[in-house]
Coordinates of C-alpha atoms and ligand atoms in Angstrom, one line a residue:
M66 CA 156.5 169.8 86.5
D67 CA 157.0 166.3 85.5
I68 CA 154.5 164.4 84.6
S69 CA 153.1 160.6 84.0
A70 CA 152.5 159.4 80.1
L71 CA 149.3 158.9 81.4
Q72 CA 148.6 162.1 83.3
K73 CA 149.3 163.4 79.7
A74 CA 147.4 161.4 78.1
R75 CA 144.4 162.1 80.6
Y76 CA 144.7 165.7 80.0
A77 CA 143.8 165.0 76.6
Y78 CA 140.3 163.3 77.3
T79 CA 137.4 165.0 77.0
P80 CA 134.3 164.5 79.4
K81 CA 131.4 163.3 77.9
L82 CA 128.4 165.2 79.3
P83 CA 124.5 164.8 79.2
V84 CA 122.8 166.1 75.9
S85 CA 121.0 169.1 77.8
L86 CA 124.3 170.4 79.3
S87 CA 126.1 170.0 76.3
A88 CA 123.8 172.1 74.1
S89 CA 124.8 175.5 73.5
I90 CA 125.1 177.4 76.8
D91 CA 121.9 179.7 75.7
D92 CA 119.9 176.6 75.6
I93 CA 119.9 175.3 79.1
A94 CA 116.7 175.8 80.8
V95 CA 115.5 174.8 84.2
E96 CA 112.4 172.9 84.7
T97 CA 111.2 173.0 88.5
G98 CA 108.8 170.0 89.9
T99 CA 106.5 170.1 92.8
P100 CA 107.6 171.2 96.2
T101 CA 109.8 168.4 98.1
E102 CA 109.3 166.7 102.0
S103 CA 112.4 165.4 104.1
V104 CA 112.6 161.8 104.4
A105 CA 111.6 161.9 107.8
N106 CA 111.2 164.5 110.7
Q107 CA 109.1 166.7 108.5
E108 CA 107.8 169.0 111.3
E109 CA 111.0 169.5 113.0
L110 CA 113.0 170.2 109.8
R111 CA 110.2 172.6 108.7
K112 CA 110.9 174.4 112.1
I113 CA 114.9 174.5 111.5
F114 CA 115.1 175.0 107.9
K115 CA 112.3 177.7 107.8
I116 CA 113.4 179.3 104.4
T117 CA 114.8 176.4 102.1
Y118 CA 113.0 173.7 103.2
G119 CA 110.2 171.8 100.7
K120 CA 111.7 173.5 97.7
P121 CA 111.1 171.8 94.5
L122 CA 113.1 169.2 92.4
V123 CA 114.5 171.0 89.1
T124 CA 115.7 169.1 85.7
F125 CA 117.5 171.0 83.2
K126 CA 115.7 170.8 79.8
K127 CA 116.6 172.7 76.2
G128 CA 115.2 176.0 76.5
N129 CA 115.9 179.6 77.2
N130 CA 117.9 180.9 80.2
P131 CA 117.7 184.7 80.6
H132 CA 120.6 184.6 83.2
V133 CA 123.1 182.5 81.9
H134 CA 125.6 185.4 80.9
R135 CA 125.8 186.9 84.6
E136 CA 129.1 187.9 86.0
L137 CA 129.6 185.6 88.8
K138 CA 132.1 185.1 91.6
V139 CA 131.7 181.9 93.1
G140 CA 133.7 179.9 95.9
V141 CA 134.2 176.1 95.9
I142 CA 135.2 173.9 98.5
L143 CA 136.6 170.4 98.6
S144 CA 135.4 168.8 102.0
G145 CA 135.9 165.8 104.0
G146 CA 137.8 162.3 102.7
Q147 CA 139.8 162.7 99.1
A148 CA 137.5 160.8 95.6
P149 CA 138.5 160.4 92.8
G150 CA 137.3 162.8 90.2
G151 CA 137.2 166.3 92.7
H152 CA 139.3 167.8 90.1
N153 CA 136.7 167.6 87.2
V154 CA 134.1 169.1 89.3
I155 CA 136.0 171.9 89.8
A156 CA 136.7 172.2 85.9
G157 CA 133.1 171.6 85.2
L158 CA 132.1 174.6 87.4
Y159 CA 134.9 176.7 86.2
D160 CA 133.8 175.8 82.0
G161 CA 130.6 176.6 83.0
L162 CA 131.2 180.0 84.6
K163 CA 133.8 181.1 81.8
K164 CA 131.1 179.7 79.1
G165 CA 128.7 182.0 80.7
N166 CA 130.8 185.1 81.3
A167 CA 134.6 185.2 80.6
N168 CA 135.1 187.7 83.4
S169 CA 133.7 185.6 86.0
I170 CA 135.7 184.0 88.9
L171 CA 136.0 180.9 90.6
Y172 CA 137.9 181.1 93.7
G173 CA 139.0 177.6 95.5
F174 CA 138.7 177.4 99.4
L175 CA 142.0 175.8 100.4
G176 CA 142.3 173.1 103.2
G177 CA 138.2 172.6 103.3
P178 CA 135.6 174.5 105.0
G179 CA 138.5 176.0 107.3
G180 CA 139.2 177.6 104.0
L181 CA 136.0 179.6 103.7
I182 CA 135.9 180.4 107.6
K183 CA 139.5 181.9 107.4
N184 CA 139.0 183.5 103.8
K185 CA 142.3 181.8 102.6
T186 CA 141.6 181.3 99.2
L187 CA 143.2 180.6 95.5
A188 CA 141.6 181.8 92.3
F189 CA 141.6 179.9 89.5
T190 CA 142.9 180.4 85.9
D191 CA 143.2 178.1 82.9
E192 CA 146.7 177.3 83.9
I193 CA 145.8 175.9 87.3
I194 CA 142.5 174.3 85.8
N195 CA 144.6 172.6 83.0
E196 CA 147.2 171.6 85.4
Y197 CA 144.5 169.0 87.0
R198 CA 141.7 168.1 84.5
N199 CA 141.0 164.5 84.9
T200 CA 143.1 163.6 87.6
G201 CA 142.8 162.1 91.1
G202 CA 143.8 163.5 94.5
F203 CA 142.4 167.1 95.9
D204 CA 145.3 168.6 95.9
I205 CA 144.5 172.0 93.8
V206 CA 143.3 173.4 96.5
G207 CA 143.3 170.6 99.2
S208 CA 140.5 169.2 101.7
G209 CA 139.6 169.3 105.6
R210 CA 137.2 168.2 108.1
T211 CA 136.4 171.5 109.5
K212 CA 132.7 171.4 110.2
I213 CA 130.9 175.1 110.4
E214 CA 129.4 174.8 113.5
T215 CA 129.7 177.7 116.1
P216 CA 127.6 181.1 115.5
E217 CA 131.4 182.7 115.1
Q218 CA 132.2 180.2 112.2
F219 CA 128.7 180.8 110.7
A220 CA 129.3 184.7 111.1
A221 CA 133.0 184.1 109.8
S222 CA 131.7 182.2 106.7
L223 CA 129.4 184.8 105.9
E224 CA 131.8 187.6 106.4
T225 CA 134.6 185.6 103.9
A226 CA 132.0 185.3 101.1
K227 CA 130.9 189.0 101.4
K228 CA 134.7 190.3 101.3
L229 CA 135.0 188.3 98.1
S230 CA 131.5 189.5 96.7
L231 CA 130.7 186.1 96.0
N232 CA 127.4 185.1 94.2
A233 CA 127.5 181.1 95.5
V234 CA 129.7 178.7 97.6
V235 CA 130.0 175.0 96.0
I236 CA 130.9 172.8 98.5
I237 CA 131.8 169.2 97.3
G238 CA 131.3 166.5 100.0
G239 CA 129.5 163.7 101.5
D240 CA 126.6 163.6 104.1
D241 CA 128.1 165.3 106.9
S242 CA 129.5 168.6 104.4
N243 CA 126.4 168.7 102.4
T244 CA 124.4 168.8 105.9
N245 CA 127.0 171.7 106.4
A246 CA 125.9 173.2 103.1
A247 CA 122.1 173.1 103.7
L248 CA 122.7 174.9 107.1
L249 CA 124.7 177.4 105.8
A250 CA 122.1 178.2 102.9
E251 CA 119.8 178.9 105.3
Y252 CA 122.1 180.7 107.5
F253 CA 122.8 183.3 104.5
L254 CA 119.2 183.6 104.1
E255 CA 118.5 184.1 107.3
Q256 CA 120.9 187.1 107.2
G257 CA 119.4 188.8 104.6
S258 CA 122.3 187.4 102.1
D259 CA 121.3 186.0 98.9
I260 CA 124.6 184.3 98.7
Q261 CA 123.9 180.7 96.9
V262 CA 124.7 177.4 98.3
I263 CA 125.2 174.5 96.2
G264 CA 126.4 170.9 97.1
C265 CA 128.1 168.2 95.0
P266 CA 127.6 164.7 96.4
K267 CA 131.3 163.2 96.7
T268 CA 132.4 159.8 98.9
I269 CA 134.1 156.9 97.9
D270 CA 131.8 155.5 100.6
G271 CA 129.0 155.6 98.2
D272 CA 126.6 155.9 101.1
L273 CA 125.3 159.6 99.9
K274 CA 122.3 158.1 97.4
N275 CA 118.5 158.3 97.2
E276 CA 116.3 158.3 93.9
Y277 CA 117.6 161.3 92.8
I278 CA 121.5 161.0 93.3
E279 CA 122.1 157.5 92.1
T280 CA 125.7 157.2 93.1
S281 CA 128.2 159.6 95.1
F282 CA 131.7 160.5 92.9
G283 CA 134.9 158.5 93.9
F284 CA 132.7 155.2 94.7
D285 CA 133.3 153.7 91.0
T286 CA 136.8 154.7 91.0
A287 CA 137.8 153.6 94.6
C288 CA 135.8 150.0 94.3
K289 CA 137.6 148.9 91.1
T290 CA 141.2 150.0 92.5
Y291 CA 140.3 147.9 95.7
S292 CA 138.8 145.2 93.6
E293 CA 141.8 145.1 91.2
L294 CA 144.0 144.4 94.5
I295 CA 141.7 141.9 95.7
G296 CA 141.8 139.8 92.5
N297 CA 145.6 140.2 92.8
L298 CA 145.6 138.8 96.3
E299 CA 143.0 136.1 95.2
R300 CA 145.4 135.2 92.6
D301 CA 148.1 135.0 94.9
A302 CA 146.3 133.3 97.6
N303 CA 145.5 130.5 94.8
S304 CA 149.1 130.0 93.6
A305 CA 150.8 129.5 97.0
K306 CA 147.5 128.3 98.7
K307 CA 149.2 128.9 102.5
Y308 CA 147.3 132.0 103.5
W309 CA 144.0 133.6 104.2
H310 CA 144.3 137.2 103.7
F311 CA 141.6 139.2 105.8
I312 CA 140.9 142.6 104.2
K313 CA 139.0 145.3 105.6
L314 CA 137.8 147.3 103.0
M315 CA 136.8 151.5 103.6
G316 CA 133.5 153.0 103.6
R317 CA 133.2 154.3 107.1
A318 CA 129.7 152.8 108.2
A319 CA 128.0 151.8 105.2
S320 CA 129.2 148.2 103.6
H321 CA 128.9 149.2 100.0
I322 CA 132.4 149.4 99.1
A323 CA 132.7 145.5 100.5
L324 CA 129.7 144.4 99.2
E325 CA 130.8 145.9 95.1
C326 CA 134.0 144.5 95.6
A327 CA 132.7 141.0 96.6
L328 CA 130.8 141.0 93.5
Q329 CA 133.6 142.1 91.5
T330 CA 136.0 139.6 92.8
Q331 CA 134.0 136.9 94.4
P332 CA 135.9 136.1 97.8
N333 CA 135.2 133.3 99.9
I334 CA 133.9 135.4 102.6
C335 CA 132.3 139.2 102.5
L336 CA 130.8 140.2 105.6
I337 CA 127.9 142.9 105.4
S338 CA 127.5 145.0 108.9
E339 CA 123.9 146.2 108.0
E340 CA 123.4 142.5 107.6
I341 CA 125.3 141.3 110.8
E342 CA 122.9 144.6 112.4
A343 CA 119.6 143.1 110.9
K344 CA 120.5 139.8 112.4
G345 CA 121.5 140.7 115.7
L346 CA 124.9 138.7 115.8
S347 CA 127.3 139.2 118.2
L348 CA 131.1 138.9 117.4
D349 CA 131.3 135.6 118.5
Q350 CA 128.9 134.6 115.8
V351 CA 130.8 136.4 112.9
V352 CA 133.7 134.9 114.0
D353 CA 131.8 131.3 114.0
Q354 CA 131.0 132.3 110.5
V355 CA 134.4 133.0 109.4
C356 CA 135.5 129.8 111.3
A357 CA 132.8 127.7 109.6
S358 CA 133.9 128.3 105.9
I359 CA 137.6 128.2 106.9
I360 CA 137.0 124.2 108.4
K361 CA 135.0 123.6 105.6
R362 CA 137.6 124.7 103.1
A363 CA 140.3 123.1 104.8
D364 CA 138.5 119.9 104.8
N365 CA 138.7 120.3 101.1
G366 CA 142.7 120.7 101.7
D367 CA 142.2 124.4 100.7
N368 CA 143.7 126.1 103.5
F369 CA 143.5 129.6 101.9
G370 CA 140.8 132.2 101.1
I371 CA 139.8 135.8 101.1
V372 CA 137.6 137.6 103.9
L373 CA 136.4 141.0 102.7
I374 CA 135.6 143.3 105.9
P375 CA 133.8 146.5 106.0
E376 CA 135.6 149.2 107.9
G377 CA 132.2 150.0 110.0
L378 CA 131.5 146.7 111.1
V379 CA 132.5 146.9 114.7
E380 CA 129.5 149.8 114.9
F381 CA 126.7 147.0 113.7
I382 CA 127.3 144.4 116.4
P383 CA 124.9 145.7 118.8
E384 CA 127.4 145.2 121.9
M385 CA 130.2 147.1 120.1
K386 CA 127.7 149.3 118.9
K387 CA 126.4 149.9 122.2
L388 CA 129.9 150.1 123.6
I389 CA 130.5 152.9 121.0
E390 CA 127.8 154.7 121.8
E391 CA 128.3 155.0 125.5
L392 CA 132.0 155.8 124.7
N393 CA 131.0 158.7 122.3
D394 CA 128.3 160.4 125.1
A395 CA 130.7 159.8 127.9
I396 CA 133.8 161.2 126.1
A397 CA 131.4 164.0 124.9
G398 CA 130.3 164.9 128.2
G399 CA 133.8 165.2 129.7
E400 CA 136.2 165.8 126.5
A401 CA 138.9 168.1 128.0
E402 CA 139.4 165.4 131.1
F403 CA 139.6 162.5 129.3
A404 CA 142.4 164.1 126.8
Q405 CA 144.2 164.5 130.0
F406 CA 145.2 161.1 130.1
D407 CA 148.0 159.2 128.3
S408 CA 147.7 155.6 129.0
L409 CA 145.2 153.1 128.4
N410 CA 144.8 152.3 132.3
E411 CA 144.1 155.9 133.2
H412 CA 141.4 156.1 130.4
L413 CA 139.8 152.8 131.6
R414 CA 139.5 153.9 135.3
W415 CA 137.8 157.1 134.0
L416 CA 135.6 155.4 131.8
K417 CA 134.5 152.5 134.3
S418 CA 132.0 154.7 136.5
R419 CA 130.5 156.5 133.0
I420 CA 129.7 153.2 130.9
S421 CA 128.0 150.2 131.5
Q422 CA 129.6 147.2 133.1
P423 CA 129.0 144.9 130.0
S424 CA 130.3 147.8 127.7
Y425 CA 133.3 148.1 130.2
Q426 CA 133.9 144.4 130.2
I427 CA 134.3 144.5 126.2
L428 CA 136.3 147.3 126.3
E429 CA 138.8 146.0 129.1
N430 CA 138.9 142.6 127.2
L431 CA 139.9 143.7 124.0
P432 CA 143.5 143.7 122.8
P433 CA 145.1 146.6 124.0
V434 CA 146.1 148.4 121.0
I435 CA 142.4 147.6 119.8
A436 CA 140.8 149.0 122.8
G437 CA 143.1 152.2 122.5
E438 CA 141.6 152.9 119.0
F439 CA 138.1 152.5 120.1
L440 CA 139.2 155.7 122.3
M441 CA 140.9 157.9 119.8
D442 CA 139.6 161.1 119.2
R443 CA 136.3 161.4 116.9
D444 CA 136.0 163.1 113.8
P445 CA 134.8 166.5 113.7
H446 CA 131.4 165.1 113.1
G447 CA 131.1 163.2 116.2
N448 CA 131.8 159.9 114.2
V449 CA 134.5 157.6 115.8
Q450 CA 137.4 157.0 113.3
V451 CA 136.5 153.5 112.1
S452 CA 139.4 153.3 109.6
R453 CA 141.8 153.5 112.6
I454 CA 140.2 150.3 114.3
E455 CA 142.2 147.2 113.0
T456 CA 139.2 145.1 112.7
E457 CA 141.2 142.6 110.6
K458 CA 143.3 142.0 113.1
L459 CA 140.7 141.8 115.8
L460 CA 139.2 139.1 113.5
I461 CA 142.5 136.9 112.8
E462 CA 142.8 137.2 116.7
M463 CA 139.7 135.7 117.1
V464 CA 139.3 133.5 114.8
E465 CA 142.7 131.7 115.6
K466 CA 141.8 131.1 119.0
K467 CA 138.6 129.3 117.7
L468 CA 140.6 127.2 115.2
H469 CA 142.8 126.2 118.1
A470 CA 140.0 125.1 120.2
S471 CA 138.4 123.4 117.1
A472 CA 141.5 121.3 116.3
A473 CA 141.9 120.3 120.2
S474 CA 138.5 118.5 119.2
G475 CA 139.2 117.0 116.2
V476 CA 137.0 119.4 114.1
Y477 CA 139.5 121.4 112.3
K478 CA 142.2 119.5 110.7
G479 CA 143.8 122.2 108.4
K480 CA 146.6 124.9 109.1
F481 CA 146.0 128.5 109.3
G482 CA 148.2 131.3 108.4
A483 CA 146.6 134.6 108.1
L484 CA 147.9 138.2 106.7
A485 CA 145.9 141.4 107.6
H486 CA 145.1 144.4 104.9
F487 CA 143.6 147.5 104.9
F488 CA 142.4 148.7 101.7
G489 CA 141.5 152.4 101.9
Y490 CA 143.8 155.4 101.1
E491 CA 145.1 153.8 98.3
G492 CA 142.1 154.1 96.0
R493 CA 140.8 157.6 97.3
C494 CA 143.2 159.3 94.6
A495 CA 143.7 156.9 92.0
F496 CA 143.1 158.6 88.6
P497 CA 139.1 158.8 87.9
T498 CA 137.6 155.9 86.1
N499 CA 135.8 157.4 82.9
F500 CA 132.8 157.1 84.4
D501 CA 134.0 159.5 87.1
T502 CA 135.6 161.5 85.1
D503 CA 132.3 162.0 83.0
Y504 CA 130.0 162.5 86.3
C505 CA 132.3 164.4 88.1
Y506 CA 132.6 167.2 85.2
S507 CA 128.7 167.0 84.8
L508 CA 127.8 167.4 88.5
G509 CA 130.2 170.4 88.3
Y510 CA 128.9 172.3 84.9
S511 CA 125.3 171.3 86.7
A512 CA 126.2 173.4 89.5
F513 CA 127.1 175.8 87.6
V514 CA 123.4 175.9 85.8
L515 CA 122.1 175.8 89.4
I516 CA 123.8 179.1 90.6
V517 CA 123.5 180.7 87.1
S518 CA 119.6 180.0 87.8
G519 CA 119.7 181.7 91.4
L520 CA 119.0 178.5 93.2
T521 CA 120.3 177.7 96.8
G522 CA 120.2 174.5 99.1
Y523 CA 120.4 172.3 96.1
L524 CA 122.9 169.3 95.5
S525 CA 123.8 168.9 91.8
S526 CA 122.1 165.7 90.5
V527 CA 123.0 163.7 87.2
R528 CA 121.0 160.4 87.2
N529 CA 120.1 158.1 84.9
L530 CA 123.6 157.0 85.0
T531 CA 123.9 153.3 83.5
A532 CA 122.5 154.8 80.2
P533 CA 125.2 156.4 77.8
A534 CA 125.9 159.7 79.3
R535 CA 124.4 161.6 76.6
E536 CA 121.5 160.2 78.0
W537 CA 122.2 161.2 81.7
I538 CA 119.5 163.8 83.1
A539 CA 121.2 166.9 84.6
G540 CA 119.3 169.2 87.7
G541 CA 119.4 169.7 91.2
V542 CA 117.8 168.1 94.5
P543 CA 116.8 170.1 97.5
L544 CA 119.2 169.1 100.4
T545 CA 116.6 169.0 102.9
M546 CA 114.7 166.9 101.1
M547 CA 117.2 164.0 102.3
M548 CA 117.5 165.4 105.7
N549 CA 116.3 163.6 108.9
L550 CA 117.2 163.6 112.6
E551 CA 120.0 161.5 114.4
H552 CA 121.6 161.3 117.5
R553 CA 125.1 163.4 117.5
H554 CA 127.5 164.6 120.2
G555 CA 124.5 163.5 122.6
A556 CA 121.8 165.6 121.4
Q557 CA 119.5 165.3 117.8
K558 CA 120.8 166.9 115.2
P559 CA 119.7 167.7 111.5
V560 CA 121.8 165.4 109.2
I561 CA 121.3 164.0 105.5
R562 CA 120.6 160.2 105.7
K563 CA 123.1 157.6 105.4
A564 CA 122.1 155.5 102.6
L565 CA 123.3 152.2 104.3
V566 CA 123.3 148.6 102.3
E567 CA 119.5 147.7 101.7
L568 CA 119.1 143.9 102.3
N569 CA 115.7 144.0 99.9
D570 CA 117.9 145.2 97.2
T571 CA 119.4 143.5 94.2
P572 CA 123.0 144.1 95.1
F573 CA 122.7 142.3 98.3
K574 CA 120.5 139.6 97.2
T575 CA 122.5 138.8 94.1
F576 CA 125.6 138.5 96.7
A577 CA 123.4 136.4 99.1
A578 CA 122.2 133.9 96.3
A579 CA 126.3 133.1 95.2
R580 CA 128.1 133.4 98.8
D581 CA 127.5 129.7 100.3
T582 CA 129.2 128.5 97.0
W583 CA 132.1 130.9 97.3
A584 CA 133.0 130.0 101.0
V585 CA 133.7 126.9 100.4
K586 CA 134.4 126.6 96.3
T587 CA 137.3 128.7 95.3
S588 CA 135.4 131.1 93.2
F589 CA 137.5 134.2 92.8
M590 CA 137.1 136.5 89.7
F591 CA 140.2 138.9 88.6
P592 CA 139.0 142.1 87.3
G593 CA 142.2 143.5 86.8
S594 CA 143.3 147.4 86.6
I595 CA 141.0 150.0 85.1
Q596 CA 141.4 150.9 81.9
Y597 CA 141.2 154.4 80.5
F598 CA 141.6 154.0 76.8
G599 CA 139.5 151.1 74.9
P600 CA 136.2 149.6 74.6
P601 CA 133.4 151.2 76.4
E602 CA 132.5 147.4 77.7
V603 CA 136.0 147.5 79.3
C604 CA 136.5 151.0 79.8
D605 CA 133.3 152.8 80.4
Q606 CA 130.9 150.3 82.5
P607 CA 129.6 151.4 85.9
T608 CA 129.8 149.6 89.2
K609 CA 127.9 146.4 89.7
T610 CA 126.1 147.9 92.4
L611 CA 124.5 150.7 90.2
K612 CA 123.8 148.2 87.2
L613 CA 122.0 146.0 89.8
E614 CA 119.9 148.7 91.4
R615 CA 118.7 149.6 87.9
S616 CA 118.1 146.7 86.6
K617 CA 115.0 146.9 88.7
Ligands
LIG952 P1 133.9 160.9 103.3 O1 132.6 160.7 104.2 O2 134.3 162.4 103.7 O3 134.0 160.9 102.0 O4 135.2 160.3 103.7 C1 135.8 158.6 103.7 C2 136.6 158.2 104.2 O5 137.2 157.8 103.0 C3 135.9 157.1 105.0 O6 135.7 155.8 104.4 C4 136.9 156.7 105.7 O7 136.5 155.9 107.0 C5 137.4 158.3 106.2 O8 137.1 158.9 104.9 C6 138.8 158.2 106.3 O9 139.1 159.6 107.1 P2 140.2 160.4 107.1 O10 140.5 160.8 106.0 O11 139.9 161.6 107.9 O12 141.4 159.2 107.8

């Protein structure tokens, strides 16, 4: 296979590990904390996770581990959306297993959780792993979004694991996939099996985090990739001085990516969904805010600018949120019937008596293409596919109308030309930054230590991430500790709680303190491309979000 010069150079990169994991394999002991509680709904969750609820936190320390040389068979799954660094989680896990015992085997399940259900595997070898070290993508085995949900799927998963004589399954995924990991860990034990289940925190969205999971992997690389592109657009806008760029950024519900990119690039406007929800702003009011900046800048002769829009915005605007919830429930209640219709009109007719009148009116008044996007298939976890709703175009259309009216009344004196962009898939498979390369390898290695220590129902955890890698703290967090009950598919389900942008936390406050200036005065910052080789202050810096969160 032909490889680029960068890929060749990245093969030679040795990921940095925390001291506790870089010690000899015989010197990694497990320190156990006190029992834990879930973040909410403790009573209900205790009943659902009868065996795995409430396990203690664990940390790795220097010491003796009598089980470290056990011969193990492990299966690993890449689940959900791609995130830079996934290959290194697998490499870290593989290297740990082989260091423990050269006869241990690591299988990769093909195409995500579906590979476990259908017993589709690839046994990793040194050659395969070496070809993917320090690279982006999930193509080593592929990913998928199948949810292990029905009794048949759970039974098939156990059957596969038994057929392969697995000691453990590792699920590399986001909140939904790790919710699956928690359910699977409980199910295996319920069925009298000692096959362990360990999760690894993946998602570019950055919403799988808490005190012990400081960030999910991939967030760092994705944000830096988007910030480079935004910086380039800022320079272009500042050079030509004729366009407003409306940029939607991936991130699903949470606005972490938009906020981090704003901190890195200082755009004129960055909408934060969580703030819009907290203030109860309507879509019309959000459009007014955008127009206010455009009008003020036009008064200064600046008919250009940058607007960042989080992907999940529509789910946080109260009237749109209500519409989406009503649509989800109506569609979940009549999925087969709904799927038969081809045209928007037929869908609207069917929905008219099934959703409230105000919601119906909003849907009917949306541009037809956008209305159609609200009705697209939900993902297997019941989420509306926000990446496919063109909010950036909807906002441009609404802003244009308002500016037209403002121009007619003499308030707006500028010239508005807008371009729509969506940055999402561009950032999910980039070569991981040094941070993600090191973090992912450590997460994979730490997953091995959790397995060899006989633990199940844990998420691999590496923290103290703003310190140099050798000072990182590795261990495991019980999956049930992060869970609560949420309304999904028309019912209350146990899920890992998503971490949304905290309006009281330093990243948002830092942004909020500067944004009024950015809205009027051009204050762009150009972060440039990710650097892999060079001084640590250029190559090894974590995100601004992480630094600000940990500076408290
Ligand atoms: P995960 O939550 O699985 O990590 O996915 C992240 C994400 O990139 C979201 O930001 C985005 O909304 C979604 O995946 C897109 O999904 P798909 O890849 O199925 O189009």
